[in-house]
XYZ file of N, CA, C and O in Angstrom:
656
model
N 104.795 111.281 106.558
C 103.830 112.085 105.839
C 103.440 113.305 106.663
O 103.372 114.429 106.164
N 103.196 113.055 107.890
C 103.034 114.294 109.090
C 104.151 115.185 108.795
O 103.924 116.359 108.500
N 104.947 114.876 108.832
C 106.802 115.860 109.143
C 106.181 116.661 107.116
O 106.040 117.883 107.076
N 106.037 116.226 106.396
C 105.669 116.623 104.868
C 104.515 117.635 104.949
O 104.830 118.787 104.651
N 103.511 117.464 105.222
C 102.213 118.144 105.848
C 102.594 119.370 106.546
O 102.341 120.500 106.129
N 103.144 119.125 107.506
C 103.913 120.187 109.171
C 104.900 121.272 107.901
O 104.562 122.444 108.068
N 105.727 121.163 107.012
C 106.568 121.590 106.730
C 106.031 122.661 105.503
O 106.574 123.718 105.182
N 104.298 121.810 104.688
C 103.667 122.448 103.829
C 102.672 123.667 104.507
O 102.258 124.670 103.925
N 102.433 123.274 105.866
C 101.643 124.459 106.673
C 102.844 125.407 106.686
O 102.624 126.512 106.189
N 103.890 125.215 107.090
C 105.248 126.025 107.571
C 104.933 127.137 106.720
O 104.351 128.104 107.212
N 105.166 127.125 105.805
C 105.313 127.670 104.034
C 103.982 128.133 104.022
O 104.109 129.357 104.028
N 102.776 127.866 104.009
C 101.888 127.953 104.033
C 100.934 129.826 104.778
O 100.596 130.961 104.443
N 100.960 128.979 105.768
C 101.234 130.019 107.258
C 102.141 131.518 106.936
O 102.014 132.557 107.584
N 102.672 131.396 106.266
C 104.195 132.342 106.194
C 103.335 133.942 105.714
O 103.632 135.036 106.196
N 102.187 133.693 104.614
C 101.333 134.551 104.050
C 100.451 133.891 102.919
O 100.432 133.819 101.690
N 99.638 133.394 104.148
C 98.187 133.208 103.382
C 97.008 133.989 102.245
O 95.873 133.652 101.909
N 97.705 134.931 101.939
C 96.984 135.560 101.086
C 97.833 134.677 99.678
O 97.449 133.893 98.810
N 99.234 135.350 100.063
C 99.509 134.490 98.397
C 99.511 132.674 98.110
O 99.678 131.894 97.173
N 99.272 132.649 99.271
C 99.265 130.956 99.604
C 97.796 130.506 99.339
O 97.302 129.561 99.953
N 97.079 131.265 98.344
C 95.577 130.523 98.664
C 94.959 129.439 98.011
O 93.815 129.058 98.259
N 95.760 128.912 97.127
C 96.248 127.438 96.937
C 97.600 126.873 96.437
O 98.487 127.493 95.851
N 97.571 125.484 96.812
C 98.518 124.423 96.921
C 99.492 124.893 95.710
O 100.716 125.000 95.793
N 98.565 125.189 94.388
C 100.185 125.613 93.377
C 100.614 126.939 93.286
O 101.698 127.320 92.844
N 99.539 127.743 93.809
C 100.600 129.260 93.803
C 101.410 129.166 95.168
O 102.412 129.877 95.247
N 101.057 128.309 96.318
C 102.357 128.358 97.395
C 103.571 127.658 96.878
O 104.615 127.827 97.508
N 103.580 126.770 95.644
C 104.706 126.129 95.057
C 105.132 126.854 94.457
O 106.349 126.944 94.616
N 104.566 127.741 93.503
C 105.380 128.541 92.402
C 105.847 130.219 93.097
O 106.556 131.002 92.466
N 105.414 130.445 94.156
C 105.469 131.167 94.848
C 107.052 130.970 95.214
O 108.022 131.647 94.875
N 106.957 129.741 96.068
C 107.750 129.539 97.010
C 108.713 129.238 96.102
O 109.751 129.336 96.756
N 109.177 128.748 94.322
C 110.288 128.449 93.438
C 110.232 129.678 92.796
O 110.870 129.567 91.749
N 109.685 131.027 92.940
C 109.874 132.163 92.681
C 111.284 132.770 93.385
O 112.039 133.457 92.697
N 111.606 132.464 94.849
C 111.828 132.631 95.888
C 113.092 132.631 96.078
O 113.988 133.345 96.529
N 112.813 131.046 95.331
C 114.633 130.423 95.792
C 113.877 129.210 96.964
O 114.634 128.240 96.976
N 113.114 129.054 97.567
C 112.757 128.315 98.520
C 112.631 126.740 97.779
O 112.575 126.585 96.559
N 112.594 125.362 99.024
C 112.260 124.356 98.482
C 111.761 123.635 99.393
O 111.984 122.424 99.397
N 110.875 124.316 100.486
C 110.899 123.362 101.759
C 109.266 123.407 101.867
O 108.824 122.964 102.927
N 108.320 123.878 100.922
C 107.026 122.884 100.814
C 107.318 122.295 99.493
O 106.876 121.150 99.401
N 108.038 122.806 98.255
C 107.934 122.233 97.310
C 108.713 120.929 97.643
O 107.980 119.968 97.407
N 109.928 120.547 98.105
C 110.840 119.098 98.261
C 109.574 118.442 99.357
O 109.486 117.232 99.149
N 108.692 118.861 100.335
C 107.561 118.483 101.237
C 106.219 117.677 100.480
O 105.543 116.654 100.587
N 106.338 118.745 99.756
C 104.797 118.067 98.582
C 105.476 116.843 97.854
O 105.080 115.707 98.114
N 106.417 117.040 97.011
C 107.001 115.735 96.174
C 107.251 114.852 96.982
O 107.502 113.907 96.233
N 107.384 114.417 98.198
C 107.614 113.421 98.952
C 106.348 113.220 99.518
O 106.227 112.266 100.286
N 105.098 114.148 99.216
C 104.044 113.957 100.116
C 103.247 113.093 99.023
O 102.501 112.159 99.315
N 103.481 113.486 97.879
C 102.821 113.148 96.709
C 103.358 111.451 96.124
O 102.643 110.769 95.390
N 104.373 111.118 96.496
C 105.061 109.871 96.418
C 104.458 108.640 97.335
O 104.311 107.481 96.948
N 104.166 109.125 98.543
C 103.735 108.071 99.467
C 102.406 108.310 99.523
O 101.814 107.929 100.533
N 101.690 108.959 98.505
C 100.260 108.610 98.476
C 100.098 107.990 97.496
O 99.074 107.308 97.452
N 100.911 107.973 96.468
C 101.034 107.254 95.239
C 101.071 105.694 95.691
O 100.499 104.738 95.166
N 101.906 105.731 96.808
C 102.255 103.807 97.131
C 101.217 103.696 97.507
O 100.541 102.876 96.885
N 100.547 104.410 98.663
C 98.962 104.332 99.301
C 98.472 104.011 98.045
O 98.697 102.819 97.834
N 97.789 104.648 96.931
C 96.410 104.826 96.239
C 97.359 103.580 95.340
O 96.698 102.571 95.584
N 98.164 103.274 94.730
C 98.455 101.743 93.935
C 98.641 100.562 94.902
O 98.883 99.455 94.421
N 98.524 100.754 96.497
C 98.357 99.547 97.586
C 96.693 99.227 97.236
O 96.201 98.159 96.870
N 96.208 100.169 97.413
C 94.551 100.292 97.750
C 93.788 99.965 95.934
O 92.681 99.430 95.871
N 94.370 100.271 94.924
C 94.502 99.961 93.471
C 94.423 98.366 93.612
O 93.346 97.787 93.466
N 95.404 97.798 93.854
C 95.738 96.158 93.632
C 94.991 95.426 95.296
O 95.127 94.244 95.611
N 94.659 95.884 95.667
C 93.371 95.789 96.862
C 92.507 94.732 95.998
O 92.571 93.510 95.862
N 91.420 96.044 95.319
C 91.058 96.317 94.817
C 90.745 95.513 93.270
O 89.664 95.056 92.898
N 91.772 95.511 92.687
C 92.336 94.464 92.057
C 92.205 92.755 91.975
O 91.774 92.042 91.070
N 92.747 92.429 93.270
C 93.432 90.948 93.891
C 92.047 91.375 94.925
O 91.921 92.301 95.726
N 91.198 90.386 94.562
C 89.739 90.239 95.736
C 90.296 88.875 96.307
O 89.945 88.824 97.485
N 90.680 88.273 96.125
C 90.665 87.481 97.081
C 92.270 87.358 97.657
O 92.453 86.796 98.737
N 92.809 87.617 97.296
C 94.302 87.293 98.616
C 93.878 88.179 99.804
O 93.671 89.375 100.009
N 93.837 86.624 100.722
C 93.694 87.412 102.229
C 94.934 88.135 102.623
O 94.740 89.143 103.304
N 96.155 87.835 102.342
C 97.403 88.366 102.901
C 97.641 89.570 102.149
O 97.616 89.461 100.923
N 97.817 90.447 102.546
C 98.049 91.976 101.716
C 99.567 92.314 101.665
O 99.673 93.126 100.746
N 100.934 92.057 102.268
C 102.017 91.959 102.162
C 102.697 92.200 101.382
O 103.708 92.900 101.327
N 101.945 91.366 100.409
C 102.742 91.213 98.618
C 102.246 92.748 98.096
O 102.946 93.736 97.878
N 100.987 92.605 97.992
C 100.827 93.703 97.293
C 101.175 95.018 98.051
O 101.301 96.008 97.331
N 101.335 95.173 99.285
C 102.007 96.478 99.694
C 103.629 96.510 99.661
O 104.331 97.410 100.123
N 104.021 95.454 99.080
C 105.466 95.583 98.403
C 105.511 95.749 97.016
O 106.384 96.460 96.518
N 104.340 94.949 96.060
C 104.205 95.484 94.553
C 104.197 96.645 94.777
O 105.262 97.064 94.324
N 103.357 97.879 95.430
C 102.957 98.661 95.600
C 104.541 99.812 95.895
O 104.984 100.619 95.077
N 104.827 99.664 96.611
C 106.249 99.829 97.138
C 106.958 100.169 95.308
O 106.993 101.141 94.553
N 107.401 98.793 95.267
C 108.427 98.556 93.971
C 108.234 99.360 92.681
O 109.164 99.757 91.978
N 107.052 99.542 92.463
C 106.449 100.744 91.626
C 106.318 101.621 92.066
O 105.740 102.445 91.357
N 106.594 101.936 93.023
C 106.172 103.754 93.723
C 107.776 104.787 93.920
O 108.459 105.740 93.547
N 107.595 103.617 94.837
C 108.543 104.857 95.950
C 110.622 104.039 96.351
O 111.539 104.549 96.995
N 110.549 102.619 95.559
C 111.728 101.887 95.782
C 112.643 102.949 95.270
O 113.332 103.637 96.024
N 112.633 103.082 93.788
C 113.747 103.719 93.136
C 114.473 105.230 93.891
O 115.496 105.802 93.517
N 113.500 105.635 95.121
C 113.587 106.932 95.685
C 114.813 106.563 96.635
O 115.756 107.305 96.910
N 114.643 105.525 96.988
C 115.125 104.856 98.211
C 116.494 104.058 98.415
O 116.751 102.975 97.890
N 117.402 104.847 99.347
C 118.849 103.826 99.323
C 118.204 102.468 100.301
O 117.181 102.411 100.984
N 118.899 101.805 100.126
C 119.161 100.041 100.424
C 118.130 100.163 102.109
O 116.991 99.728 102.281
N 118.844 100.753 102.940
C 118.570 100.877 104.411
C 117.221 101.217 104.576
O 116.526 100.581 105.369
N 116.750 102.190 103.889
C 115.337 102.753 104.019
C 114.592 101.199 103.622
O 113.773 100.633 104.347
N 115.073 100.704 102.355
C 114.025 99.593 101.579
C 113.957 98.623 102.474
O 112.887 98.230 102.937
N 115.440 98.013 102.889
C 115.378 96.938 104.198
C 114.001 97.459 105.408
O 113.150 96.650 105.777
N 114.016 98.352 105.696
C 113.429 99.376 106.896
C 112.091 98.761 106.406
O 111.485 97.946 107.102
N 111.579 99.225 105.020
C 110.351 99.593 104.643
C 109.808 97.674 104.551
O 108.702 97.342 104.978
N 110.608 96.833 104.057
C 110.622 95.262 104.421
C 110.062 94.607 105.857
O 109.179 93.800 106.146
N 111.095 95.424 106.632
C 110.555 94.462 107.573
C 109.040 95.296 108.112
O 108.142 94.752 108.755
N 109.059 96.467 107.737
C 107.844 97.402 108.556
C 106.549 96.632 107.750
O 105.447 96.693 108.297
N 106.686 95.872 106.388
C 105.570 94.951 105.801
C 104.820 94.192 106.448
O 103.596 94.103 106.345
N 105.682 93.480 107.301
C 104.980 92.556 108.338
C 103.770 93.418 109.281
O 102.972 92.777 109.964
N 103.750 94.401 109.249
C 102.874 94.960 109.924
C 101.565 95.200 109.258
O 100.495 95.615 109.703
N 101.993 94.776 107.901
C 100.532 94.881 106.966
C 99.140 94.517 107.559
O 99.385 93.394 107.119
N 98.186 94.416 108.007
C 97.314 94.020 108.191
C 96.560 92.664 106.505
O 96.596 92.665 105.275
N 96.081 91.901 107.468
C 95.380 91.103 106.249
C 94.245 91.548 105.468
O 94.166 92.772 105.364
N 93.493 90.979 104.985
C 92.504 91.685 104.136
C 90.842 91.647 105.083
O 90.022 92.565 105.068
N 90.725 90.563 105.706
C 89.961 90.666 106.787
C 89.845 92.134 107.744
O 89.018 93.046 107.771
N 91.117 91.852 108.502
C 91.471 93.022 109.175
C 91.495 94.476 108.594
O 91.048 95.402 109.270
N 92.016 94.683 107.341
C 91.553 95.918 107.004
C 90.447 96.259 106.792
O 90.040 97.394 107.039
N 89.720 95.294 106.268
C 88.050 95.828 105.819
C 87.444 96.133 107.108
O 86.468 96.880 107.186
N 87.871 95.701 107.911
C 87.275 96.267 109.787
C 87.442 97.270 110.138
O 86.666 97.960 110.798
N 89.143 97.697 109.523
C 89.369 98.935 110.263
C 89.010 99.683 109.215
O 89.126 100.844 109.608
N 88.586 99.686 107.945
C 88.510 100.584 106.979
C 86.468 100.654 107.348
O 85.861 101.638 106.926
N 85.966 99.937 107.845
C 84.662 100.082 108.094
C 84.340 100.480 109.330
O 83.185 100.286 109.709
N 85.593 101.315 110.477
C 85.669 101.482 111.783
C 84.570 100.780 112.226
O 83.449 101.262 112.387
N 85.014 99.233 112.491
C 84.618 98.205 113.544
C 82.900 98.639 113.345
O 82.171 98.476 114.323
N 82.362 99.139 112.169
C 81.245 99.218 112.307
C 80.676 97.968 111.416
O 81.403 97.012 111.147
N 79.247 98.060 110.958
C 78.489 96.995 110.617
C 78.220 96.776 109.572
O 77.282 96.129 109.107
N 79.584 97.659 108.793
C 79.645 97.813 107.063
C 79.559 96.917 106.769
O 80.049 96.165 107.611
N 78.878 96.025 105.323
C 79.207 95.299 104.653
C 80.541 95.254 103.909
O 81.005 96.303 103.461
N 81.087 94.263 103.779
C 82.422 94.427 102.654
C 82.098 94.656 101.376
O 83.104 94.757 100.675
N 80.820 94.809 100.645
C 80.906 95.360 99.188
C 80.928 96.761 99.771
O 81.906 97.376 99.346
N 80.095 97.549 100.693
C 80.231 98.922 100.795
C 81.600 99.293 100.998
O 81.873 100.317 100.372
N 82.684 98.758 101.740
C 83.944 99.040 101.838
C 84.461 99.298 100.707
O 84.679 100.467 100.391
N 84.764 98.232 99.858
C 85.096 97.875 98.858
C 84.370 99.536 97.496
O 85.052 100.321 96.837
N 83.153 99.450 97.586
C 82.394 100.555 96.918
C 83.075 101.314 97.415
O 83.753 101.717 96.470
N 83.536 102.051 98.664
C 84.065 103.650 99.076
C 84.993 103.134 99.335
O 85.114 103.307 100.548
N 85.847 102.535 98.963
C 87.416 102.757 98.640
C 87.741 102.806 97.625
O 88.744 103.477 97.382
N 86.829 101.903 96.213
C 87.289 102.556 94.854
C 86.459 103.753 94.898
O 86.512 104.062 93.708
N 85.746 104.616 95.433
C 85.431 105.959 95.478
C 86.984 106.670 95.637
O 87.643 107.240 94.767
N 87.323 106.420 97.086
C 88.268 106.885 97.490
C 89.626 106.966 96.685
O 90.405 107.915 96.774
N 89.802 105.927 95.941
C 90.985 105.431 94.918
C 90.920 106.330 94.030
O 91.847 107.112 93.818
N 89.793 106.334 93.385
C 89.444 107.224 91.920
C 89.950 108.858 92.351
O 90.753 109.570 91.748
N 89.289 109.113 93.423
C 89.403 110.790 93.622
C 91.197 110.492 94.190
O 92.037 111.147 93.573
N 91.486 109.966 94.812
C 93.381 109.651 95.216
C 93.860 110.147 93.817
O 94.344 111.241 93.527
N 93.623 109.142 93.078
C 94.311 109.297 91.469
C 94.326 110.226 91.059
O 95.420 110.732 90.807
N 93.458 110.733 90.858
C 92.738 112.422 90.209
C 94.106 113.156 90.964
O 95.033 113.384 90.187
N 94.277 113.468 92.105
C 94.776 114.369 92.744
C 96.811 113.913 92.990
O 97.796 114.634 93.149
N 96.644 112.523 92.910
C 98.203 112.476 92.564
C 98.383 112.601 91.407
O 99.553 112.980 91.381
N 97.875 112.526 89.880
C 98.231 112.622 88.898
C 98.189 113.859 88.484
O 98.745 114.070 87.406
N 97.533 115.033 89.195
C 97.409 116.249 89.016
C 98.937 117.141 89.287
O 99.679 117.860 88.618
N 98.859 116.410 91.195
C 100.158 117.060 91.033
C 101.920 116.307 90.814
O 103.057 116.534 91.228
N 101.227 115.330 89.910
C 102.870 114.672 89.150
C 102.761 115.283 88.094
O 103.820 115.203 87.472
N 101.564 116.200 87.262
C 101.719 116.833 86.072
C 102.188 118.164 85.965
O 102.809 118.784 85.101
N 101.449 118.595 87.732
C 101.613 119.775 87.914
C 103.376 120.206 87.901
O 103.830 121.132 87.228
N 104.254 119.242 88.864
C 105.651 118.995 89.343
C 106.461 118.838 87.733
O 107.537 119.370 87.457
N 105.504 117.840 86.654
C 106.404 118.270 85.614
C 106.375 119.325 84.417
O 107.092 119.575 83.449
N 105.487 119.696 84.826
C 104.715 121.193 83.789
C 105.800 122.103 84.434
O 106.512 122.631 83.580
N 106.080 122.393 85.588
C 106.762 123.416 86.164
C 108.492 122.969 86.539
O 109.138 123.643 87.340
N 108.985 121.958 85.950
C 110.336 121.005 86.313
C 110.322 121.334 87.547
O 110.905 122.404 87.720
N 109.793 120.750 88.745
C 109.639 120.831 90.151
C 110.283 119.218 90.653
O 110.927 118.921 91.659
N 109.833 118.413 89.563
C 110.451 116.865 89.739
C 111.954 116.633 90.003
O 112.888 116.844 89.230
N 111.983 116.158 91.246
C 113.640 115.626 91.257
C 113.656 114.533 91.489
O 112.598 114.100 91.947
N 114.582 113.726 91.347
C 115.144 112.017 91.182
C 115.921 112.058 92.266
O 116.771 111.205 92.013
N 116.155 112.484 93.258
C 117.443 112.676 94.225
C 116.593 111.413 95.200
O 115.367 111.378 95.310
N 117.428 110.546 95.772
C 117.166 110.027 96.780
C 117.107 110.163 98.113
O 117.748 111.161 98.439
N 116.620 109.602 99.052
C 116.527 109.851 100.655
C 117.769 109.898 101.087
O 118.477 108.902 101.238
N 118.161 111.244 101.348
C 119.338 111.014 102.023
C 119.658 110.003 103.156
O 118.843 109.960 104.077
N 121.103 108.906 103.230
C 121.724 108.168 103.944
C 121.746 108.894 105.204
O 122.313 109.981 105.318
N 120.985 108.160 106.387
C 121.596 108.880 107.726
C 123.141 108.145 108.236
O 123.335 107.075 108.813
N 123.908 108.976 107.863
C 125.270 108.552 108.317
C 125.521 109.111 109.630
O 125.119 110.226 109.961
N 126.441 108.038 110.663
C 126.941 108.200 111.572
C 128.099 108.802 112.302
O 129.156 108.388 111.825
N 128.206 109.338 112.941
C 129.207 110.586 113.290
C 130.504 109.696 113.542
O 130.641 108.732 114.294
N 131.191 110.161 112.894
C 132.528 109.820 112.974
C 133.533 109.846 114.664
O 134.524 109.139 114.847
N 133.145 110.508 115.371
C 132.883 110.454 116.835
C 132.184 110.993 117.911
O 132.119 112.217 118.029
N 131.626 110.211 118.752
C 130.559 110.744 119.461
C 131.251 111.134 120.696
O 131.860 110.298 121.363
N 131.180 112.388 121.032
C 132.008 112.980 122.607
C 131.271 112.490 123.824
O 130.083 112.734 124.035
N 132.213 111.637 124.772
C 131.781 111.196 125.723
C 131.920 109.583 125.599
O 132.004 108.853 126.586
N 131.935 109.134 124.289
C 132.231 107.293 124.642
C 133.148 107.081 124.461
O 133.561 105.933 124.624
């Protein structure tokens, strides 16, 4: 998401006057011939989508302590179909790193003395305004055919490496 962000300042930065928001630097930049905040945003806009439908079925599912599942529901509706085989394996085992539902409400209350309904209260805050702003710009991406279906490119391996 950083490398997506880094690449939308890139573009950004370039001339801030016509850049003085998020959709005239897109339509700007497909004026152009360019695609390197617009292909940046659609991938930026995808993995907030898995975020805000992880934090959705949170939200949802009050009591499963294990969060796993649902950051793979979350996954399977979002961002799978984007994804060749290797990335999804990748994105599998990186699950295990889920935190439980305990543990997030800690770190989502930075180790402070939040109650878990207040968590719970400002994260469907947080969810609601998420939504608002990914559904804006999945309307925005298809109002303007900015949407592509192309998948993560395969990192393939060099056919020979000089020196082994």
């Amino acid at each position: 998401m950083t490398g997506n962000i880094e690449k939308i300042n890139q573009v950004y930065n370039t001339d801030l006057e016509r850049h003085s928001n998020l959709n005239d630097l897109i339509l700007t930049e497909k004026s152009a011939g360019g695609i390197l905040a617009t292909d940046a945003l659609l991938w930026l806009r995808r993995a907030l989508h898995m975020i805000l439908r992880f934090f959705e079925l949170v939200l949802e599912d009050g009591s499963s302590e294990e969060l796993v599942g649902l950051l793979k529901t979350a996954y399977r509706e979002t961002l799978i179909t984007y994804h060749k085989w290797p990335l999804q394996l990748l994105f599998s085992m990186l699950c295990r790193m889920c935190p439980n539902r305990s543990r997030l409400i800690q770190v989502m209350s930075l180790n402070r003395s939040h109650t878990e309904a207040s968590v719970y209260r400002d994260l469907a805050v947080f969810t609601a305004a998420l939504r608002l702003n990914v559904d804006s710009l999945a309307a925005f991406y298809s109002e303007h055919q900015l949407e592509c279906e192309n998948k993560v490119p395969q990192l393939v391996a060099p056919n020979k490496v000089s020196g082994w």
